[in-house]
Amino acid sequence: MSGVGGAQAAVRACGGAGGVAELHGIRARAAAGPGEEATAAQHAKGKLTARERIGLLLDTGSFCEVEQLRRHRASGFGLEAKRPYTDGVVTGWGTVEGRTVFVYAHDFRIFGGALGEAHAAKIHKIMDMALAAGAPLVSLNDGAGARIQEGVSALAGYGGIFQRNTRASGVIPQISVMLGPCAGGAAYSPALTDFVFMVRGTSQMFITGPDVVRAVTGEEITQDGLGGADVHAETSGVAHFAYDDEETCLAEVRYLLSLLPQNNRSRAPRVACADPASRRCERLVSLVPADGARPYDMADVIAEIADDGEYLPVHERWAGNIICALARLDGETVGVVASQPRALAGVLDIEASEKAARFVQMCDAFNIPLVTLVDVPGFLPGVAQEHGGIIRHGAKLLYAYCNASVPRISLVLRKAYGGAYIVMDSQSIGADLTYAWPGNEIAVMGAEGAAGVIFRRRIAAAQDPDALRARLVKEYRAELMHPYYAAERGLVDDVIDPAETREVLIRSLAMLRTKHADLPSRKHGNPPQ
């Protein structure tokens, strides 16, 4: 066949030149969406379009769209006359720093991003593809909930999403980015994922909106006051991250993805590190006061230890008495759980226990080693804590650590008292290596409290109770709370120079990299709720 004949045959095979032109025209209309007016309205709200968001999230030119030409088949209430391409959601895959990531993004310009049957089917498909490929899934949420015109079919679509969120949990990283409203049952999908990002001023999440709240309870509140980014980042704990604009938010999503593995069968990527593994951390000695009653910022300690001083705090503004963060040591991702003496003296309470338990579970699911920095005076006492279930909630953290099979290293910086010492990944619950700094105090409680309990009658009967109390406190501290008491009994593996902390952690993690844990055969555990 001649070259000309072959070309003509090729044109016929694909429907002719007119057919190709028509295809390109349809694709262009689908990509453009409902028009410039709708796009301008989206921008006027301070929001980007679905495709603009995907462009910021993924590497340039890497996006491959799936079912761009999908249209709904519903009728009634005027739907049969309005059948836009994409049906209000853009789905596909691309890369972030060269690694595959799946994404779906609601297009608020089409049906307000509301979910209908075809819309849901597209999301189901991309979720199934992400799970099959073993790659992270990012949802860019900006939708008005279920498409009322389609009735129960739309609600069933949410059920399919929830089922897939649950099936993918602990298998692939799932990240929800809230860039607009998310109300009613739709809010449960983000709650099922590993991380939730929100943008101030434009994103809200709630089960019942302000109008319903007002009608039922009489309370007056705005959408932001009910379920805005700051509310969920500081009060409810629903949001892990909150930012002022979409560009910053999506850049941080990219950074988070760089710290995570593709799935539960792989490890997070190692990056080249110019920060020497043997770097001494002389500043740590002055950062942490010797007096256990004096506060300091544990964030400074983490920055001193981590590669180039960089780390990503998770839930930074919720339960501030404990820090959960992702960092790198010698180029390898680690999860850091650390007491924060600057807030509530670093005690464990209900919210801190929940925050840390969830983080430990996430790290364990995705093969991220755990480093626990301990400076904890105990659990927060009080009627509100006891009635709120501190036993049950504290047990969540205990269960998470005991169940974790990743490499686990704990380090006592100053004090570790009572049950909180055990819960914060002590050797007795399975930490692979435990270290302490000189000056550590590991005990059932502080010396003052212990002496008051043990010698209560002697002190009460003494002619000079204050002098006797001081002497007995000193004796108790010298006998049972000296820095080497735990090391002498094998409860810590070594007492280390604070300046050597980074080097010791890196060496220990390198040794534990090939750790293998044989777990009992079971369907799943039954963690405390």
Short mmCIF file of C-alpha atoms in Angstrom, two decimals:
data_model
loop_
_atom_site.label_atom_id
_atom_site.label_comp_id
_atom_site.label_asym_id
_atom_site.label_seq_id
_atom_site.Cartn_x
_atom_site.Cartn_y
_atom_site.Cartn_z
CA MET A 1 0.00 0.00 0.00
CA SER A 2 1.33 3.46 -0.94
CA GLY A 3 2.00 6.05 1.70
CA VAL A 4 -0.99 8.12 0.57
CA GLY A 5 -3.28 5.10 0.56
CA GLY A 6 -2.09 4.12 4.00
CA ALA A 7 -2.80 7.59 5.36
CA GLN A 8 -6.27 7.60 3.86
CA ALA A 9 -6.98 4.20 5.38
CA ALA A 10 -5.82 5.48 8.72
CA VAL A 11 -8.16 8.48 8.46
CA ARG A 12 -11.07 6.21 7.54
CA ALA A 13 -10.21 3.90 10.42
CA CYS A 14 -10.59 6.70 12.91
CA GLY A 15 -13.74 8.15 11.41
CA GLY A 16 -12.08 10.59 9.02
CA ALA A 17 -10.53 13.97 9.60
CA GLY A 18 -13.92 15.38 10.57
CA GLY A 19 -14.30 12.76 13.27
CA VAL A 20 -10.91 13.61 14.75
CA ALA A 21 -11.72 17.30 14.71
CA GLU A 22 -15.02 16.59 16.42
CA LEU A 23 -13.23 14.56 19.11
CA HIS A 24 -10.80 17.37 19.80
CA GLY A 25 -13.68 19.84 19.95
CA ILE A 26 -15.60 17.73 22.45
CA ARG A 27 -12.51 17.30 24.59
CA ALA A 28 -11.86 21.02 24.53
CA ARG A 29 -15.43 21.78 25.63
CA ALA A 30 -15.21 19.18 28.39
CA ALA A 31 -11.94 20.65 29.64
CA ALA A 32 -13.25 24.21 29.51
CA GLY A 33 -16.30 23.38 31.59
CA PRO A 34 -19.45 25.47 31.73
CA GLY A 35 -17.84 28.70 30.54
CA GLU A 36 -15.94 31.80 31.52
CA GLU A 37 -18.76 33.23 33.62
CA ALA A 38 -18.85 30.19 35.88
CA THR A 39 -15.06 30.23 36.14
CA ALA A 40 -15.07 33.92 37.06
CA ALA A 41 -17.67 33.21 39.76
CA GLN A 42 -15.42 30.49 41.20
CA HIS A 43 -12.41 32.81 41.20
CA ALA A 44 -14.48 35.57 42.80
CA LYS A 45 -14.97 33.31 45.82
CA GLY A 46 -11.20 32.98 46.15
CA LYS A 47 -11.31 29.43 44.79
CA LEU A 48 -9.53 27.75 41.90
CA THR A 49 -11.20 25.46 39.38
CA ALA A 50 -10.84 21.68 39.60
CA ARG A 51 -8.30 21.56 36.78
CA GLU A 52 -6.28 24.46 38.17
CA ARG A 53 -6.06 22.59 41.46
CA ILE A 54 -4.95 19.38 39.78
CA GLY A 55 -2.32 21.39 37.91
CA LEU A 56 -0.88 22.63 41.20
CA LEU A 57 -0.97 19.21 42.84
CA LEU A 58 0.60 17.11 40.10
CA ASP A 59 3.86 17.40 38.19
CA THR A 60 3.46 19.59 35.11
CA GLY A 61 1.99 17.73 32.15
CA SER A 62 1.61 14.43 34.00
CA PHE A 63 -2.18 14.32 34.42
CA CYS A 64 -4.04 11.55 32.57
CA GLU A 65 -7.80 11.98 32.76
CA VAL A 66 -10.28 9.12 33.07
CA GLU A 67 -13.86 9.29 31.79
CA GLN A 68 -13.68 12.91 30.73
CA LEU A 69 -16.70 12.41 28.46
CA ARG A 70 -18.94 10.76 31.08
CA ARG A 71 -22.45 12.27 31.32
CA HIS A 72 -25.36 11.49 33.61
CA ARG A 73 -28.42 9.58 32.42
CA ALA A 74 -30.91 11.00 34.90
CA SER A 75 -34.15 12.67 33.90
CA GLY A 76 -36.71 14.86 35.58
CA PHE A 77 -36.42 18.25 37.30
CA GLY A 78 -34.74 19.58 34.13
CA LEU A 79 -31.76 17.24 34.30
CA GLU A 80 -32.38 15.75 30.85
CA ALA A 81 -31.71 19.18 29.34
CA LYS A 82 -28.44 19.65 31.19
CA ARG A 83 -25.90 16.89 30.62
CA PRO A 84 -22.40 18.40 30.85
CA TYR A 85 -19.28 16.35 30.25
CA THR A 86 -17.39 15.12 33.38
CA ASP A 87 -20.66 15.34 35.38
CA GLY A 88 -19.00 17.66 37.86
CA VAL A 89 -15.92 15.64 38.83
CA VAL A 90 -12.49 15.37 37.19
CA THR A 91 -10.73 12.05 37.76
CA GLY A 92 -7.40 10.57 36.73
CA TRP A 93 -3.80 10.04 37.70
CA GLY A 94 -0.46 11.77 37.39
CA THR A 95 2.79 12.07 39.29
CA VAL A 96 4.11 13.98 42.30
CA GLU A 97 7.90 14.16 42.20
CA GLY A 98 7.80 11.35 39.66
CA ARG A 99 5.65 8.95 41.70
CA THR A 100 2.13 7.94 40.65
CA VAL A 101 -0.78 9.59 42.48
CA PHE A 102 -4.50 9.21 41.75
CA VAL A 103 -6.83 12.17 42.15
CA TYR A 104 -10.41 13.24 41.88
CA ALA A 105 -11.57 16.85 42.04
CA HIS A 106 -15.11 18.16 42.35
CA ASP A 107 -15.96 20.88 39.82
CA PHE A 108 -18.19 23.30 41.71
CA ARG A 109 -19.09 25.04 38.46
CA ILE A 110 -21.16 21.99 37.41
CA PHE A 111 -24.16 21.22 39.62
CA GLY A 112 -22.28 22.84 42.50
CA GLY A 113 -20.03 19.78 42.56
CA ALA A 114 -22.99 17.75 43.84
CA LEU A 115 -22.70 13.98 43.64
CA GLY A 116 -24.99 12.06 41.31
CA GLU A 117 -24.95 8.47 40.07
CA ALA A 118 -22.49 9.02 37.17
CA HIS A 119 -20.37 11.37 39.31
CA ALA A 120 -20.13 8.69 42.01
CA ALA A 121 -19.32 5.97 39.49
CA LYS A 122 -16.32 7.97 38.29
CA ILE A 123 -15.04 8.37 41.86
CA HIS A 124 -15.59 4.66 42.57
CA LYS A 125 -13.58 3.77 39.48
CA ILE A 126 -10.60 5.97 40.31
CA MET A 127 -10.58 4.70 43.91
CA ASP A 128 -10.56 1.12 42.64
CA MET A 129 -7.71 1.98 40.26
CA ALA A 130 -5.67 3.56 43.05
CA LEU A 131 -6.08 0.51 45.26
CA ALA A 132 -5.24 -1.89 42.43
CA ALA A 133 -2.16 0.12 41.43
CA GLY A 134 -1.03 0.55 45.04
CA ALA A 135 -0.69 4.34 44.81
CA PRO A 136 -1.90 7.25 46.97
CA LEU A 137 -5.33 8.79 46.43
CA VAL A 138 -5.96 12.53 46.83
CA SER A 139 -9.49 13.94 46.81
CA LEU A 140 -9.98 17.65 46.13
CA ASN A 141 -13.35 18.30 47.73
CA ASP A 142 -15.58 21.20 46.73
CA GLY A 143 -19.13 19.93 46.51
CA ALA A 144 -22.64 20.68 47.67
CA GLY A 145 -23.41 17.14 48.82
CA ALA A 146 -25.82 14.69 47.20
CA ARG A 147 -27.58 15.75 43.99
CA ILE A 148 -31.13 16.11 45.27
CA GLN A 149 -32.67 15.68 41.80
CA GLU A 150 -31.32 12.13 41.61
CA GLY A 151 -32.68 11.12 44.99
CA VAL A 152 -31.52 7.96 46.70
CA SER A 153 -29.22 7.01 43.80
CA ALA A 154 -26.95 9.87 44.84
CA LEU A 155 -26.96 8.75 48.47
CA ALA A 156 -26.01 5.23 47.42
CA GLY A 157 -23.02 6.74 45.62
CA TYR A 158 -21.67 7.96 48.96
CA GLY A 159 -22.02 4.48 50.39
CA GLY A 160 -19.73 3.18 47.65
CA ILE A 161 -17.15 5.84 48.48
CA PHE A 162 -17.23 5.04 52.21
CA GLN A 163 -16.82 1.33 51.51
CA ARG A 164 -13.78 1.98 49.32
CA ASN A 165 -12.27 4.41 51.85
CA THR A 166 -12.47 1.66 54.43
CA ARG A 167 -11.10 -1.03 52.14
CA ALA A 168 -8.13 1.16 51.20
CA SER A 169 -7.44 2.19 54.81
CA GLY A 170 -3.92 1.19 55.79
CA VAL A 171 -3.22 -0.05 52.26
CA ILE A 172 -2.66 3.20 50.34
CA PRO A 173 -2.34 6.74 51.72
CA GLN A 174 -5.61 8.64 51.40
CA ILE A 175 -5.56 12.42 51.60
CA SER A 176 -8.64 14.66 51.63
CA VAL A 177 -8.21 18.31 50.68
CA MET A 178 -11.19 20.44 51.60
CA LEU A 179 -11.45 23.39 49.21
CA GLY A 180 -15.12 24.25 49.56
CA PRO A 181 -18.23 23.08 51.39
CA CYS A 182 -18.64 19.50 52.58
CA ALA A 183 -21.90 18.93 54.41
CA GLY A 184 -24.01 16.04 55.63
CA GLY A 185 -22.97 12.47 54.98
CA ALA A 186 -20.32 13.65 52.52
CA ALA A 187 -18.17 14.70 55.49
CA TYR A 188 -17.66 11.10 56.52
CA SER A 189 -15.41 10.27 53.58
CA PRO A 190 -12.68 12.75 54.65
CA ALA A 191 -13.02 11.47 58.22
CA LEU A 192 -12.20 7.97 56.97
CA THR A 193 -9.00 9.05 55.24
CA ASP A 194 -5.50 9.39 56.67
CA PHE A 195 -5.08 13.17 56.43
CA VAL A 196 -7.44 16.13 56.04
CA PHE A 197 -6.31 19.53 54.72
CA MET A 198 -8.50 22.66 54.90
CA VAL A 199 -8.31 26.24 53.59
CA ARG A 200 -9.44 29.12 55.77
CA GLY A 201 -12.40 31.13 54.60
CA THR A 202 -13.51 28.81 51.81
CA SER A 203 -13.79 25.28 53.22
CA GLN A 204 -16.29 24.06 55.79
CA MET A 205 -17.30 20.62 57.08
CA PHE A 206 -20.35 19.81 59.17
CA ILE A 207 -23.08 17.20 59.43
CA THR A 208 -25.91 19.70 59.96
CA GLY A 209 -25.56 23.28 58.78
CA PRO A 210 -26.20 26.52 60.67
CA ASP A 211 -29.86 26.69 59.57
CA VAL A 212 -30.63 23.25 60.99
CA VAL A 213 -28.65 23.99 64.16
CA ARG A 214 -30.65 27.19 64.62
CA ALA A 215 -33.97 25.44 64.05
CA VAL A 216 -33.23 22.54 66.40
CA THR A 217 -31.18 24.12 69.19
CA GLY A 218 -31.72 27.85 68.77
CA GLU A 219 -27.97 28.44 68.52
CA GLU A 220 -26.81 31.16 66.14
CA ILE A 221 -23.54 30.40 64.32
CA THR A 222 -21.89 31.00 60.95
CA GLN A 223 -20.68 28.28 58.60
CA ASP A 224 -17.05 29.03 59.49
CA GLY A 225 -17.85 29.15 63.18
CA LEU A 226 -19.55 25.77 62.93
CA GLY A 227 -17.17 23.89 60.68
CA GLY A 228 -14.42 26.13 59.30
CA ALA A 229 -10.75 25.29 58.97
CA ASP A 230 -9.70 26.77 62.31
CA VAL A 231 -12.52 25.03 64.18
CA HIS A 232 -11.51 21.63 62.84
CA ALA A 233 -7.77 22.28 63.23
CA GLU A 234 -8.00 23.53 66.83
CA THR A 235 -11.20 22.24 68.44
CA SER A 236 -12.59 19.11 66.81
CA GLY A 237 -9.34 17.61 65.53
CA VAL A 238 -11.00 16.65 62.24
CA ALA A 239 -8.45 18.62 60.17
CA HIS A 240 -4.76 17.78 60.38
CA PHE A 241 -3.64 20.89 58.48
CA ALA A 242 -5.13 24.36 57.81
CA TYR A 243 -3.75 27.00 55.43
CA ASP A 244 -4.63 30.49 54.23
CA ASP A 245 -4.76 29.76 50.50
CA GLU A 246 -5.10 26.89 48.07
CA GLU A 247 -1.65 27.28 46.56
CA THR A 248 0.10 26.82 49.92
CA CYS A 249 -2.26 24.00 50.85
CA LEU A 250 -1.58 21.99 47.69
CA ALA A 251 2.17 22.59 47.97
CA GLU A 252 2.02 21.07 51.46
CA VAL A 253 0.06 18.09 50.14
CA ARG A 254 2.93 17.49 47.73
CA TYR A 255 5.41 17.71 50.61
CA LEU A 256 3.40 15.23 52.68
CA LEU A 257 3.28 12.80 49.76
CA SER A 258 7.08 12.98 49.49
CA LEU A 259 7.30 11.70 53.08
CA LEU A 260 4.94 8.76 52.56
CA PRO A 261 5.34 5.41 50.80
CA GLN A 262 3.19 4.45 47.82
CA ASN A 263 1.44 1.74 49.81
CA ASN A 264 1.72 -0.59 52.81
CA ARG A 265 4.11 -2.91 50.97
CA SER A 266 6.75 -0.28 50.29
CA ARG A 267 8.88 2.17 52.24
CA ALA A 268 8.89 5.93 52.03
CA PRO A 269 11.47 7.17 49.53
CA ARG A 270 14.92 7.92 50.88
CA VAL A 271 16.29 11.30 49.84
CA ALA A 272 19.88 12.42 49.56
CA CYS A 273 20.94 14.07 52.81
CA ALA A 274 23.76 16.56 53.19
CA ASP A 275 23.22 16.80 56.96
CA PRO A 276 25.84 14.44 58.48
CA ALA A 277 24.49 11.47 60.41
CA SER A 278 27.26 12.03 62.96
CA ARG A 279 26.40 15.69 63.51
CA ARG A 280 26.56 16.51 67.22
CA CYS A 281 23.63 18.36 68.75
CA GLU A 282 25.43 20.42 71.37
CA ARG A 283 22.52 22.87 71.56
CA LEU A 284 20.28 20.22 73.13
CA VAL A 285 22.04 20.57 76.48
CA SER A 286 20.98 24.21 76.78
CA LEU A 287 17.57 23.74 75.13
CA VAL A 288 16.24 21.44 77.84
CA PRO A 289 16.39 22.84 81.40
CA ALA A 290 17.64 20.49 84.10
CA ASP A 291 14.78 21.55 86.38
CA GLY A 292 11.89 19.25 85.49
CA ALA A 293 9.36 21.93 86.42
CA ARG A 294 10.64 24.44 83.85
CA PRO A 295 8.94 24.35 80.42
CA TYR A 296 10.66 24.40 77.03
CA ASP A 297 9.60 23.92 73.42
CA MET A 298 9.98 20.29 72.31
CA ALA A 299 9.64 21.51 68.72
CA ASP A 300 13.15 22.97 69.06
CA VAL A 301 14.46 19.56 70.11
CA ILE A 302 12.89 17.88 67.06
CA ALA A 303 14.31 20.53 64.75
CA GLU A 304 17.78 20.05 66.25
CA ILE A 305 17.66 16.29 65.65
CA ALA A 306 15.96 16.15 62.22
CA ASP A 307 17.72 16.45 58.88
CA ASP A 308 18.32 20.14 58.13
CA GLY A 309 15.94 21.07 60.95
CA GLU A 310 12.89 20.21 58.82
CA TYR A 311 9.79 18.36 59.96
CA LEU A 312 6.05 18.36 59.25
CA PRO A 313 3.85 18.65 62.36
CA VAL A 314 0.53 16.79 62.11
CA HIS A 315 -2.47 18.15 64.04
CA GLU A 316 -0.19 20.97 65.16
CA ARG A 317 -2.96 23.10 66.66
CA TRP A 318 -5.02 20.36 68.29
CA ALA A 319 -3.97 18.70 71.56
CA GLY A 320 -0.87 20.85 71.79
CA ASN A 321 0.50 18.97 74.80
CA ILE A 322 1.80 16.29 72.46
CA ILE A 323 3.62 16.66 69.14
CA CYS A 324 3.16 14.26 66.23
CA ALA A 325 5.37 14.94 63.25
CA LEU A 326 6.94 13.41 60.17
CA ALA A 327 10.65 14.09 59.74
CA ARG A 328 13.72 12.57 58.14
CA LEU A 329 16.79 11.14 59.81
CA ASP A 330 19.66 10.51 57.42
CA GLY A 331 17.20 10.81 54.52
CA GLU A 332 14.73 8.25 55.91
CA THR A 333 11.19 9.19 56.97
CA VAL A 334 10.38 8.70 60.67
CA GLY A 335 7.32 9.44 62.76
CA VAL A 336 8.02 11.45 65.90
CA VAL A 337 5.74 11.40 68.94
CA ALA A 338 6.91 13.83 71.61
CA SER A 339 5.68 15.30 74.88
CA GLN A 340 5.31 19.09 74.72
CA PRO A 341 6.22 20.58 78.15
CA ARG A 342 5.20 24.02 76.92
CA ALA A 343 1.50 23.00 76.96
CA LEU A 344 -0.08 21.57 80.11
CA ALA A 345 3.44 20.56 81.20
CA GLY A 346 3.29 17.79 78.59
CA VAL A 347 0.72 15.67 80.41
CA LEU A 348 -1.34 13.11 78.55
CA ASP A 349 -5.06 13.79 78.37
CA ILE A 350 -7.98 12.54 76.29
CA GLU A 351 -7.23 14.54 73.15
CA ALA A 352 -3.46 13.99 73.28
CA SER A 353 -4.00 10.24 73.63
CA GLU A 354 -6.35 10.15 70.63
CA LYS A 355 -4.05 12.29 68.52
CA ALA A 356 -0.97 10.20 69.20
CA ALA A 357 -2.79 6.86 68.87
CA ARG A 358 -4.08 7.75 65.41
CA PHE A 359 -0.62 8.91 64.34
CA VAL A 360 1.09 5.75 65.64
CA GLN A 361 -1.43 3.60 63.77
CA MET A 362 -0.81 5.52 60.55
CA CYS A 363 2.96 5.16 60.84
CA ASP A 364 2.67 1.46 61.58
CA ALA A 365 0.34 0.92 58.61
CA PHE A 366 2.80 2.55 56.21
CA ASN A 367 6.11 1.16 57.51
CA ILE A 368 7.31 4.42 59.06
CA PRO A 369 9.62 3.89 62.08
CA LEU A 370 8.61 5.59 65.32
CA VAL A 371 10.77 7.77 67.56
CA THR A 372 9.18 8.77 70.88
CA LEU A 373 10.62 11.66 72.90
CA VAL A 374 9.40 11.45 76.49
CA ASP A 375 9.10 14.18 79.09
CA VAL A 376 5.76 13.35 80.69
CA PRO A 377 4.60 13.99 84.28
CA GLY A 378 1.62 11.65 83.98
CA PHE A 379 -2.02 11.72 82.91
CA LEU A 380 -4.07 14.86 83.49
CA PRO A 381 -6.10 14.46 86.72
CA GLY A 382 -9.63 15.76 87.12
CA VAL A 383 -13.30 14.86 87.16
CA ALA A 384 -13.81 15.99 83.55
CA GLN A 385 -11.04 13.71 82.33
CA GLU A 386 -12.27 10.70 84.28
CA HIS A 387 -15.88 11.20 83.25
CA GLY A 388 -14.77 11.85 79.68
CA GLY A 389 -13.16 8.43 79.55
CA ILE A 390 -9.45 9.04 80.01
CA ILE A 391 -9.07 5.33 80.77
CA ARG A 392 -10.64 4.36 77.47
CA HIS A 393 -8.90 7.05 75.45
CA GLY A 394 -5.52 6.51 77.08
CA ALA A 395 -5.86 2.83 76.26
CA LYS A 396 -6.08 3.78 72.57
CA LEU A 397 -2.50 5.03 72.67
CA LEU A 398 -1.37 2.02 74.66
CA TYR A 399 -3.04 -0.32 72.15
CA ALA A 400 -1.55 1.52 69.16
CA TYR A 401 2.01 1.22 70.47
CA CYS A 402 1.61 -2.40 71.60
CA ASN A 403 0.18 -3.31 68.19
CA ALA A 404 2.86 -1.52 66.15
CA SER A 405 5.43 -3.74 64.45
CA VAL A 406 7.60 -1.03 62.87
CA PRO A 407 10.98 -0.12 64.43
CA ARG A 408 10.32 1.73 67.69
CA ILE A 409 12.81 3.80 69.68
CA SER A 410 12.00 5.82 72.80
CA LEU A 411 14.12 8.43 74.54
CA VAL A 412 13.46 9.88 78.01
CA LEU A 413 14.71 13.46 78.07
CA ARG A 414 13.83 14.43 81.65
CA LYS A 415 10.93 12.83 83.49
CA ALA A 416 8.67 9.88 82.86
CA TYR A 417 6.18 9.27 85.64
CA GLY A 418 3.50 6.70 86.29
CA GLY A 419 1.28 5.08 83.71
CA ALA A 420 2.15 7.76 81.17
CA TYR A 421 5.76 6.47 81.18
CA ILE A 422 4.54 2.99 80.30
CA VAL A 423 2.16 4.25 77.62
CA MET A 424 4.78 6.42 75.87
CA ASP A 425 6.42 3.40 74.23
CA SER A 426 8.40 2.10 77.16
CA GLN A 427 10.50 -1.03 76.87
CA SER A 428 7.86 -3.04 78.72
CA ILE A 429 5.30 -2.54 75.92
CA GLY A 430 7.66 -3.47 73.13
CA ALA A 431 9.95 -0.59 72.22
CA ASP A 432 12.95 -2.07 70.39
CA LEU A 433 15.44 0.33 71.98
CA THR A 434 15.04 2.73 74.89
CA TYR A 435 17.46 5.50 75.76
CA ALA A 436 17.63 8.23 78.40
CA TRP A 437 19.57 11.42 78.94
CA PRO A 438 21.57 12.01 82.14
CA GLY A 439 19.29 13.61 84.70
CA ASN A 440 16.27 11.53 83.69
CA GLU A 441 13.72 10.61 86.32
CA ILE A 442 11.74 7.44 85.65
CA ALA A 443 9.41 6.65 88.53
CA VAL A 444 5.89 5.91 89.66
CA MET A 445 5.48 9.60 90.50
CA GLY A 446 7.54 12.64 91.46
CA ALA A 447 9.63 12.46 94.61
CA GLU A 448 7.47 15.00 96.47
CA GLY A 449 4.27 13.10 95.81
CA ALA A 450 5.86 9.73 96.54
CA ALA A 451 7.28 10.86 99.87
CA GLY A 452 3.94 12.34 100.82
CA VAL A 453 2.24 8.99 100.24
CA ILE A 454 4.86 6.66 101.71
CA PHE A 455 5.77 8.74 104.76
CA ARG A 456 2.47 10.50 105.37
CA ARG A 457 2.13 9.44 109.01
CA ARG A 458 5.76 10.17 109.89
CA ILE A 459 5.54 13.62 108.38
CA ALA A 460 2.24 14.37 110.12
CA ALA A 461 3.67 13.31 113.52
CA ALA A 462 6.98 15.17 113.17
CA GLN A 463 7.81 18.28 115.18
CA ASP A 464 9.06 19.94 111.99
CA PRO A 465 7.02 18.37 109.15
CA ASP A 466 8.54 20.56 106.41
CA ALA A 467 12.12 19.67 107.35
CA LEU A 468 11.31 15.96 107.57
CA ARG A 469 9.46 16.07 104.26
CA ALA A 470 12.45 17.72 102.55
CA ARG A 471 14.84 15.10 103.95
CA LEU A 472 12.61 12.18 102.94
CA VAL A 473 12.10 13.58 99.45
CA LYS A 474 15.85 13.83 99.06
CA GLU A 475 16.31 10.25 100.27
CA TYR A 476 13.61 8.91 97.96
CA ARG A 477 15.10 10.71 94.98
CA ALA A 478 18.61 9.43 95.78
CA GLU A 479 17.42 5.86 96.28
CA LEU A 480 14.83 5.34 93.51
CA MET A 481 15.02 8.26 91.08
CA HIS A 482 18.69 8.72 90.26
CA PRO A 483 19.46 8.83 86.51
CA TYR A 484 20.92 5.33 86.35
CA TYR A 485 18.27 3.50 88.36
CA ALA A 486 16.34 2.39 85.25
CA ALA A 487 19.55 1.54 83.36
CA GLU A 488 20.82 -0.62 86.23
CA ARG A 489 17.62 -2.65 86.01
CA GLY A 490 17.62 -2.96 82.23
CA LEU A 491 14.61 -0.70 81.74
CA VAL A 492 16.59 1.53 79.39
CA ASP A 493 19.28 0.27 77.06
CA ASP A 494 21.67 3.15 77.57
CA VAL A 495 22.07 6.60 79.05
CA ILE A 496 23.42 8.82 76.28
CA ASP A 497 25.04 12.21 75.88
CA PRO A 498 22.31 14.57 74.56
CA ALA A 499 24.74 15.87 71.94
CA GLU A 500 24.93 12.35 70.46
CA THR A 501 21.16 11.94 70.17
CA ARG A 502 20.93 12.32 66.39
CA GLU A 503 23.80 9.91 65.75
CA VAL A 504 22.45 7.31 68.19
CA LEU A 505 18.97 7.44 66.67
CA ILE A 506 20.27 7.12 63.12
CA ARG A 507 22.54 4.18 63.98
CA SER A 508 19.73 2.45 65.82
CA LEU A 509 17.23 2.95 63.00
CA ALA A 510 19.73 1.61 60.48
CA MET A 511 20.08 -1.57 62.52
CA LEU A 512 16.30 -1.94 62.85
CA ARG A 513 15.60 -1.37 59.16
CA THR A 514 15.29 -5.10 58.53
CA LYS A 515 13.17 -5.75 61.62
CA HIS A 516 10.58 -8.49 61.17
CA ALA A 517 7.79 -9.10 63.63
CA ASP A 518 5.73 -12.29 63.69
CA LEU A 519 2.17 -11.28 64.56
CA PRO A 520 -0.50 -13.65 65.84
CA SER A 521 -2.99 -14.91 63.30
CA ARG A 522 -6.25 -12.99 63.64
CA LYS A 523 -8.84 -11.24 61.54
CA HIS A 524 -8.22 -7.97 63.35
CA GLY A 525 -7.89 -6.67 66.86
CA ASN A 526 -10.60 -4.97 68.88
CA PRO A 527 -9.04 -1.65 69.94
CA PRO A 528 -10.65 0.48 72.65
CA GLN A 529 -13.09 3.03 71.30
#
